[in-house]
mmCIF file of N, CA and C in Angstrom:
data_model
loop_
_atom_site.group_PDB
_atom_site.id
_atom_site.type_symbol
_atom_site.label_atom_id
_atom_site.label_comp_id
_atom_site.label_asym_id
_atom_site.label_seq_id
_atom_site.Cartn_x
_atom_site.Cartn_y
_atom_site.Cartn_z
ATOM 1 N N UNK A 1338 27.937 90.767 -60.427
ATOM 2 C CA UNK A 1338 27.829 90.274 -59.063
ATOM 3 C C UNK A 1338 28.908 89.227 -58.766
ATOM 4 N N UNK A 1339 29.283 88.228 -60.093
ATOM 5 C CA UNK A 1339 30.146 87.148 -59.352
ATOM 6 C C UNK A 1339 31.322 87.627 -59.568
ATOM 7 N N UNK A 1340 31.893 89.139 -60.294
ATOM 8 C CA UNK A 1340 32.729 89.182 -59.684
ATOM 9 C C UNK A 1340 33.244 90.090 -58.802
ATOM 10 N N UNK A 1341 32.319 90.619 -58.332
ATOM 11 C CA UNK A 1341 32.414 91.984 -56.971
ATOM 12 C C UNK A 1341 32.608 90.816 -56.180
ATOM 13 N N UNK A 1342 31.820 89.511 -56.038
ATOM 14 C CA UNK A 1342 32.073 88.172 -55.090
ATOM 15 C C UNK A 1342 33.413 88.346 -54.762
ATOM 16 N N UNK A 1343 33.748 87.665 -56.025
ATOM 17 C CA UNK A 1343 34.955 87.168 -56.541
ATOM 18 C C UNK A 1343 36.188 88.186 -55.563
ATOM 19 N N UNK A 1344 36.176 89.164 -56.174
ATOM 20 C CA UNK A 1344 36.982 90.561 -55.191
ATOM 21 C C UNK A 1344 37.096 90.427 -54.010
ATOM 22 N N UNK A 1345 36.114 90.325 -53.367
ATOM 23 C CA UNK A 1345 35.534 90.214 -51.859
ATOM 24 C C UNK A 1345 36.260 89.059 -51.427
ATOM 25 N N UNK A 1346 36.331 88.036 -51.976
ATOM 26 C CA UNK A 1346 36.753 86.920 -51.226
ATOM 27 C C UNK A 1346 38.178 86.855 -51.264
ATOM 28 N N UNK A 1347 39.018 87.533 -52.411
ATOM 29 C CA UNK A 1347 40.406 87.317 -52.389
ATOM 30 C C UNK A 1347 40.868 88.533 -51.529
ATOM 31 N N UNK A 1348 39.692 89.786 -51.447
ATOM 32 C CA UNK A 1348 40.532 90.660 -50.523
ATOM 33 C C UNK A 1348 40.326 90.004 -48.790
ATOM 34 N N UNK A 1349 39.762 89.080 -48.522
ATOM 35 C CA UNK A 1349 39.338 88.619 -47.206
ATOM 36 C C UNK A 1349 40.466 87.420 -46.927
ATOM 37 N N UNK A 1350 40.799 86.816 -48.051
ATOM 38 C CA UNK A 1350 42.018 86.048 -47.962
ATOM 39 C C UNK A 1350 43.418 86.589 -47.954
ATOM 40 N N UNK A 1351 43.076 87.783 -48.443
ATOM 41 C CA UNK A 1351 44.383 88.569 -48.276
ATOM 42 C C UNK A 1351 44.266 89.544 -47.266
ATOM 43 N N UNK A 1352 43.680 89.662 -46.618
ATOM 44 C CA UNK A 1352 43.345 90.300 -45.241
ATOM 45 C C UNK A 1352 43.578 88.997 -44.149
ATOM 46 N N UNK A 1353 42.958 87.539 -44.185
ATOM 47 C CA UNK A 1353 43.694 86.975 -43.361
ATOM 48 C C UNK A 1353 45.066 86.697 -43.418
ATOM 49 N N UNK A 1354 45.282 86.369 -44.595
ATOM 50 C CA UNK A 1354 47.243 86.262 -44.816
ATOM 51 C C UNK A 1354 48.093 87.330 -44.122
ATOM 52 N N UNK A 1355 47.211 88.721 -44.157
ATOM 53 C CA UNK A 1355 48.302 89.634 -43.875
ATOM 54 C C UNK A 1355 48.126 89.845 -41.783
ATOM 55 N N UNK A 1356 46.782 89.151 -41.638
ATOM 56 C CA UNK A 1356 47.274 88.856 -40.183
ATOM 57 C C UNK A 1356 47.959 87.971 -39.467
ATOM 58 N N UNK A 1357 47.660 86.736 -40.002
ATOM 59 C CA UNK A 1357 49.153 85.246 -40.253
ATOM 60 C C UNK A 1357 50.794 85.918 -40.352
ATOM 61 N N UNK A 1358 50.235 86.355 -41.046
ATOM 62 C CA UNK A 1358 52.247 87.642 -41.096
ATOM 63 C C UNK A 1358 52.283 87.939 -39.787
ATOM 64 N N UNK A 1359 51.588 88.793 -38.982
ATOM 65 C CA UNK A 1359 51.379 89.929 -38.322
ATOM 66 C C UNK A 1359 52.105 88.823 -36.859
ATOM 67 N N UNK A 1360 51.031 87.835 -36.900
ATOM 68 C CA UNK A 1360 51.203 86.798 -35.702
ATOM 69 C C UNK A 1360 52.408 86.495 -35.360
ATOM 70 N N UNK A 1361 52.900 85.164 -37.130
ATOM 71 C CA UNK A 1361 53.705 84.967 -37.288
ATOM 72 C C UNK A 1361 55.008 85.896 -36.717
ATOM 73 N N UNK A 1362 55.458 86.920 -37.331
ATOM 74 C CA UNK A 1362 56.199 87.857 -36.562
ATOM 75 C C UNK A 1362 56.169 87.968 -35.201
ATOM 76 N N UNK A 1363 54.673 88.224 -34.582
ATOM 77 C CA UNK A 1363 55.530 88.227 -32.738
ATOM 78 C C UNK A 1363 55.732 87.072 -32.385
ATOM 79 N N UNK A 1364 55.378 85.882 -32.722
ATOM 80 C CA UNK A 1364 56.189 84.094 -32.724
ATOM 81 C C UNK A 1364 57.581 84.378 -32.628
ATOM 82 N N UNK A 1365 58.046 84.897 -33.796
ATOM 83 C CA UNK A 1365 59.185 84.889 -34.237
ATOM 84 C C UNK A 1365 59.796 85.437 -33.385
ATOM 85 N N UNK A 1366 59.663 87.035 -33.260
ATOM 86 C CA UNK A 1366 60.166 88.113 -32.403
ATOM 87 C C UNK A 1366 59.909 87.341 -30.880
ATOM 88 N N UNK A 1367 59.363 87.116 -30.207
ATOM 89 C CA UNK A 1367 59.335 85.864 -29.319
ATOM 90 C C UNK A 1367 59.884 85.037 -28.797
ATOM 91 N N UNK A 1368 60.057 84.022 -29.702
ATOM 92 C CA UNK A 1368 61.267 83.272 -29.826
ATOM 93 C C UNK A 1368 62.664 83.688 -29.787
ATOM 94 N N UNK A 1369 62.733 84.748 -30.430
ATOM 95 C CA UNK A 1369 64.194 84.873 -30.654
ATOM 96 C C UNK A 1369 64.468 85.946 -28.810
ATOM 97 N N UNK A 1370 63.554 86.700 -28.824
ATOM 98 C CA UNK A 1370 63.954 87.093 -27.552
ATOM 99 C C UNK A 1370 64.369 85.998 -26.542
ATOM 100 N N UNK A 1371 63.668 85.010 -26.124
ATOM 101 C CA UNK A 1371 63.453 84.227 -25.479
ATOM 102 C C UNK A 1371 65.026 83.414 -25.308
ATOM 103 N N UNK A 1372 65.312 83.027 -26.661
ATOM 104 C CA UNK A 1372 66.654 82.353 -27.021
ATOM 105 C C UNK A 1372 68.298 83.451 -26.683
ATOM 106 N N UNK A 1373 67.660 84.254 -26.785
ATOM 107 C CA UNK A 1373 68.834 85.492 -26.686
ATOM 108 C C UNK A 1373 69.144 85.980 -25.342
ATOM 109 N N UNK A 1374 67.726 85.512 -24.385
ATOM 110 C CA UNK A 1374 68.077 85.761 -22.458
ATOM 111 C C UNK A 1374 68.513 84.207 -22.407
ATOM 112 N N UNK A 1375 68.223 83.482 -22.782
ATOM 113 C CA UNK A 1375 68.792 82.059 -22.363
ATOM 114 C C UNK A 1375 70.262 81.586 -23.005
ATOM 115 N N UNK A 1376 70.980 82.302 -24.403
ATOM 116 C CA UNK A 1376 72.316 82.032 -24.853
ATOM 117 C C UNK A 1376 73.002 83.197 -23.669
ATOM 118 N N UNK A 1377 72.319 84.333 -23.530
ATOM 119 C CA UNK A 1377 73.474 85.215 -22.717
ATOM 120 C C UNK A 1377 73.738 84.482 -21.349
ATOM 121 N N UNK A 1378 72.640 83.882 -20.759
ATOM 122 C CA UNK A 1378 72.567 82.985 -19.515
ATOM 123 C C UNK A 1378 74.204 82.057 -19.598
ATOM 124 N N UNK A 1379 74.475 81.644 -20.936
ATOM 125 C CA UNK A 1379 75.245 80.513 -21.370
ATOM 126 C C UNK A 1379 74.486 78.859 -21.003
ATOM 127 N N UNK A 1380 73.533 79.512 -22.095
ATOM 128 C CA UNK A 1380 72.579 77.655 -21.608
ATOM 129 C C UNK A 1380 72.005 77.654 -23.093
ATOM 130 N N UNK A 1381 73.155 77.278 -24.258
ATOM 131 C CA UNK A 1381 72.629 77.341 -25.174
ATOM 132 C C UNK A 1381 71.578 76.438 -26.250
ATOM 133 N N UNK A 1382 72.043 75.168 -25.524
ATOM 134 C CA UNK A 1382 70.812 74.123 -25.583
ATOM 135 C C UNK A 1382 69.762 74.189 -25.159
ATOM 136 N N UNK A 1383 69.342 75.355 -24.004
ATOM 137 C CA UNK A 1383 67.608 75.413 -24.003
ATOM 138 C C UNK A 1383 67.434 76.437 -24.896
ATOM 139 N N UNK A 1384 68.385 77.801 -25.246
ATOM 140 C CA UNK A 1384 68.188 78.708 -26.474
ATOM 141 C C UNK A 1384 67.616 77.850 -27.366
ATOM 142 N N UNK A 1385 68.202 76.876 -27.688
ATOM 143 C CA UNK A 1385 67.762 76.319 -29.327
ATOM 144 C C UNK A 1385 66.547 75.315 -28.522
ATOM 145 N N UNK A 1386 66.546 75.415 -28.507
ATOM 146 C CA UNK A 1386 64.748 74.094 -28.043
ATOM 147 C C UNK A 1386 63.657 75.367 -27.454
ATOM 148 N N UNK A 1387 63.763 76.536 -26.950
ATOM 149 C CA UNK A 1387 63.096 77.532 -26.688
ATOM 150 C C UNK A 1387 62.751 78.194 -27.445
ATOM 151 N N UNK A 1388 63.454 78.184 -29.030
ATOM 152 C CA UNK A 1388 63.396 78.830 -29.353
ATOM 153 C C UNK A 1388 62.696 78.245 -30.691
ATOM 154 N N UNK A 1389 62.916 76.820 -30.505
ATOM 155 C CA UNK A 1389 62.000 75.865 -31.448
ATOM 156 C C UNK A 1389 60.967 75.675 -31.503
ATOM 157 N N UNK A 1390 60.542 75.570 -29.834
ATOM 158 C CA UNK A 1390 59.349 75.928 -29.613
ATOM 159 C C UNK A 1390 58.514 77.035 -29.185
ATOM 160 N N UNK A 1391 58.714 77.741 -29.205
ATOM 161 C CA UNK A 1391 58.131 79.154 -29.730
ATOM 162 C C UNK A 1391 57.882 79.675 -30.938
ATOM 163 N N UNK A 1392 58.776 79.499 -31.822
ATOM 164 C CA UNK A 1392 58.770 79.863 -32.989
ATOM 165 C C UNK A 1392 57.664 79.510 -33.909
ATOM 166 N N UNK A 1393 56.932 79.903 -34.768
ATOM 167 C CA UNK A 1393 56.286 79.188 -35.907
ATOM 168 C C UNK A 1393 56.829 78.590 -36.323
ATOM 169 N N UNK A 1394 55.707 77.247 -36.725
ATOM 170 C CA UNK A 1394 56.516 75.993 -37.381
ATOM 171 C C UNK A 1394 57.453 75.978 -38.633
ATOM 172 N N UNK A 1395 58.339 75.328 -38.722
ATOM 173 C CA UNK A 1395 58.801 75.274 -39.590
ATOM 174 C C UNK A 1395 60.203 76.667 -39.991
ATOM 175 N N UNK A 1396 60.242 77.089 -38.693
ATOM 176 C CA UNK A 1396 61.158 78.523 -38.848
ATOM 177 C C UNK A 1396 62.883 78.407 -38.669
ATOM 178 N N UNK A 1397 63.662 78.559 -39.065
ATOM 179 C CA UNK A 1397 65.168 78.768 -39.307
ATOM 180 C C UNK A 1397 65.435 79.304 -37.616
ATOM 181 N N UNK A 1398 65.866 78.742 -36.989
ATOM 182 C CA UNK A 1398 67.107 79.612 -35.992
ATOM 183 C C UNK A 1398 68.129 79.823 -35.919
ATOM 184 N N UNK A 1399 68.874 81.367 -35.409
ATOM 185 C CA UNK A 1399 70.381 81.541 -35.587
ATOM 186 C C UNK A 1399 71.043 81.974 -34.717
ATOM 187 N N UNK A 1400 71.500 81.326 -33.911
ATOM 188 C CA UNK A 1400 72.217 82.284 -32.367
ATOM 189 C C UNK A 1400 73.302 82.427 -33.079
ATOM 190 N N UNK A 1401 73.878 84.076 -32.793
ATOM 191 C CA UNK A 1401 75.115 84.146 -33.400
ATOM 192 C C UNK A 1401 75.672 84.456 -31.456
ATOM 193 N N UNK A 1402 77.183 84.646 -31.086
ATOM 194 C CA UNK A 1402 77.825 85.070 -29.986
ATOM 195 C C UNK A 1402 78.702 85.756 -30.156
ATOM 196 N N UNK A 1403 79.305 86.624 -30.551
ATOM 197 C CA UNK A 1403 80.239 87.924 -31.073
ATOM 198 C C UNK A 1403 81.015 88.588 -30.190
ATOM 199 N N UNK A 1404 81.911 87.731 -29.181
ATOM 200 C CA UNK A 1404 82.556 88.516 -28.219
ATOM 201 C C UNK A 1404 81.303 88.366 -26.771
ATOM 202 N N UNK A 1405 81.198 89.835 -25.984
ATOM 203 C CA UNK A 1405 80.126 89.579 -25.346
ATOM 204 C C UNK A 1405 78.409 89.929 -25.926
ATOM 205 N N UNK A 1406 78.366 89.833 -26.803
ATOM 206 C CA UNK A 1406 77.059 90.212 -27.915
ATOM 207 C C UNK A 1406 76.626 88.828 -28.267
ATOM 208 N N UNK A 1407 75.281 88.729 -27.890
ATOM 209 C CA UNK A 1407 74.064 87.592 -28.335
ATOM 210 C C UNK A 1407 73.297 87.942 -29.890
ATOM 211 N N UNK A 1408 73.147 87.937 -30.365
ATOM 212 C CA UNK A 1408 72.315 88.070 -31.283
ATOM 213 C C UNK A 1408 71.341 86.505 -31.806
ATOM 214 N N UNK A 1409 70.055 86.835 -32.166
ATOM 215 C CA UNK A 1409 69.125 85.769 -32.275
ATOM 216 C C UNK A 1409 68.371 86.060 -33.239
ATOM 217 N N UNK A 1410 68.510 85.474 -34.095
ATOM 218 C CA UNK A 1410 67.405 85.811 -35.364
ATOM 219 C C UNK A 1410 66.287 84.372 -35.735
ATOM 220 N N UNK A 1411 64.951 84.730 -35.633
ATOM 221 C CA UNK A 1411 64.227 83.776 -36.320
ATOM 222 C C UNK A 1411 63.093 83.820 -37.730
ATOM 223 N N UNK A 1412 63.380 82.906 -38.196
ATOM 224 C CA UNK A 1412 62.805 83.655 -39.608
ATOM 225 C C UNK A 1412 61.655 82.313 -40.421
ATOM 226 N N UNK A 1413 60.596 82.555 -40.620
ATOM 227 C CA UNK A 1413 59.293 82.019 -40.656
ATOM 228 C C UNK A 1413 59.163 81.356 -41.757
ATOM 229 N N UNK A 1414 58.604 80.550 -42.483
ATOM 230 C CA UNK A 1414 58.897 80.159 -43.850
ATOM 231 C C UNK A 1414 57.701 81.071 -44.495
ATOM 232 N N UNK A 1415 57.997 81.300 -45.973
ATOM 233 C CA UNK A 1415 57.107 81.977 -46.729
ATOM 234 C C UNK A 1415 55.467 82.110 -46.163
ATOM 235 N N UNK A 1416 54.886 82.967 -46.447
ATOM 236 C CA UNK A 1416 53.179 82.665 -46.274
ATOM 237 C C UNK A 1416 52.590 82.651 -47.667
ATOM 238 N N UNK A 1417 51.740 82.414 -47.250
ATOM 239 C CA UNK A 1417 50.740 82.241 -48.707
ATOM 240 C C UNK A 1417 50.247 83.934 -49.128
ATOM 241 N N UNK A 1418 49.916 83.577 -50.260
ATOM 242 C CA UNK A 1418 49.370 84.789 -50.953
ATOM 243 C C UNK A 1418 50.282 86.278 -50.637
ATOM 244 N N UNK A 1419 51.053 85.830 -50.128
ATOM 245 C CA UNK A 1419 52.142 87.287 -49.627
ATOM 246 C C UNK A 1419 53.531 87.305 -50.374
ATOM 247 N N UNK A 1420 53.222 86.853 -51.188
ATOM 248 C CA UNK A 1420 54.848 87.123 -52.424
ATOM 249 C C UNK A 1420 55.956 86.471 -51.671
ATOM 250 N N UNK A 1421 56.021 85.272 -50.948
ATOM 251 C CA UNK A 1421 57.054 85.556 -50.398
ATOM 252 C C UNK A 1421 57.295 85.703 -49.292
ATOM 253 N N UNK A 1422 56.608 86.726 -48.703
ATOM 254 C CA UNK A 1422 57.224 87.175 -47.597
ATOM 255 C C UNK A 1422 57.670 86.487 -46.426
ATOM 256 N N UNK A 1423 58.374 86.862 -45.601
ATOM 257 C CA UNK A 1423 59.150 85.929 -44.441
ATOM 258 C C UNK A 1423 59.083 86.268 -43.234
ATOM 259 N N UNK A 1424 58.278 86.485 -42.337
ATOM 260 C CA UNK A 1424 58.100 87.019 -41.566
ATOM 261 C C UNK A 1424 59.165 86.627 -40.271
ATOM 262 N N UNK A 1425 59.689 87.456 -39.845
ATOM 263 C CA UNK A 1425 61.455 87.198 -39.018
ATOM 264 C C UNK A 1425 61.060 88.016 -37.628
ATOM 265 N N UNK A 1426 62.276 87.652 -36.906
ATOM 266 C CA UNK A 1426 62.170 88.684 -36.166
ATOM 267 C C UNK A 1426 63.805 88.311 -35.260
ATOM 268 N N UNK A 1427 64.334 88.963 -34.581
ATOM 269 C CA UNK A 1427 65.655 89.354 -34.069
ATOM 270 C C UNK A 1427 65.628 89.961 -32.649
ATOM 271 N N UNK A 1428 66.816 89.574 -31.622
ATOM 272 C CA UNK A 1428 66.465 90.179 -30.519
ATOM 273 C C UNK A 1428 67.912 89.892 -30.025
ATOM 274 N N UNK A 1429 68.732 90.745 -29.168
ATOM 275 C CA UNK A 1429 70.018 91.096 -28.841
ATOM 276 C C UNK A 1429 69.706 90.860 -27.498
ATOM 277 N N UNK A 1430 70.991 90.634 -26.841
ATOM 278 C CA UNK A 1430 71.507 90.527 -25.552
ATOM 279 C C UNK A 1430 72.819 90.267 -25.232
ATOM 280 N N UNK A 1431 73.448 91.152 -23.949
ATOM 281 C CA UNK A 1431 74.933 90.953 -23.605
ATOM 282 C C UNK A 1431 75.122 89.646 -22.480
ATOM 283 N N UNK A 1432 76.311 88.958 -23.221
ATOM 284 C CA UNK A 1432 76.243 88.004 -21.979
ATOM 285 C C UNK A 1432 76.585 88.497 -20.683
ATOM 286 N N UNK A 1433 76.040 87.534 -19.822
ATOM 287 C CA UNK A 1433 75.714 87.454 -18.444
ATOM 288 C C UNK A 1433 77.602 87.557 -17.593
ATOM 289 N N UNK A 1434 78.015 88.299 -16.630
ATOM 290 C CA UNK A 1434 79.112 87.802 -16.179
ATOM 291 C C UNK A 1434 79.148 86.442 -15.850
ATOM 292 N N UNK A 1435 80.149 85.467 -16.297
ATOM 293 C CA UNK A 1435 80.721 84.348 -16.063
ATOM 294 C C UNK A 1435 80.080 83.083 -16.754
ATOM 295 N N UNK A 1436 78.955 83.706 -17.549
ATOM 296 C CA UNK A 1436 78.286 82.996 -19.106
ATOM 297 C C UNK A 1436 79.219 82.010 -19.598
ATOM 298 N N UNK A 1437 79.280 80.868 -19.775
ATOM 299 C CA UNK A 1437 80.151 79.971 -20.733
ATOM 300 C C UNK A 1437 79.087 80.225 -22.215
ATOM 301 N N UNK A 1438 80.545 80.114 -22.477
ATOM 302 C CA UNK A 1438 80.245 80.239 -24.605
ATOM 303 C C UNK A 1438 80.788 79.366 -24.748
ATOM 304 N N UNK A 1439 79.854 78.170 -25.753
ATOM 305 C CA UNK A 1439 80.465 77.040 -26.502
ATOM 306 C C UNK A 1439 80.974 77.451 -27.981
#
């Protein structure tokens, strides 16, 4: 019995972890959209504060600008009980005609 328990409770902790991922990710994916209509805008200081706050805590942001190409990646810090994993997410956009790029 204590350890069918036992089972039960780590698969329920690993059933919430793997919805914390799940979240985590549209945060992420979120954010980075969010940051990627506001760098193509050419307003890249609310990108990065939009995208700070949206994001799950504690998450990496990366506006890249590539010519007329936005790219936005945000990436989550590890979760628990998930090896690792990083739950990210990425979102593209062309700049806007007459967009300033810093």
């Amino acid at each position: 019995m204590a350890i069918a328990l036992s089972g039960v409770v780590f698969m329920l902790a690993l059933c919430l972890s793997a919805i914390g991922a799940v979240i985590a990710t549209m945060q992420a994916t979120d954010a980075a959209a969010a940051a990627a209509r506001l760098a193509a805008r050419g307003d890249r200081a609310r990108a990065d504060e939009a995208a700070t706050q949206l994001a799950p805590h504690g998450a990496e942001v990366s506006i890249k600008i590539d010519g007329d190409e936005v790219t936005t990646t945000v990436t989550a810090p590890p979760l628990p009980l998930l090896l690792g994993l990083r739950p990210a997410g990425t979102a593209y956009a062309v700049l806007e005609p007459g967009a300033l790029t810093e």
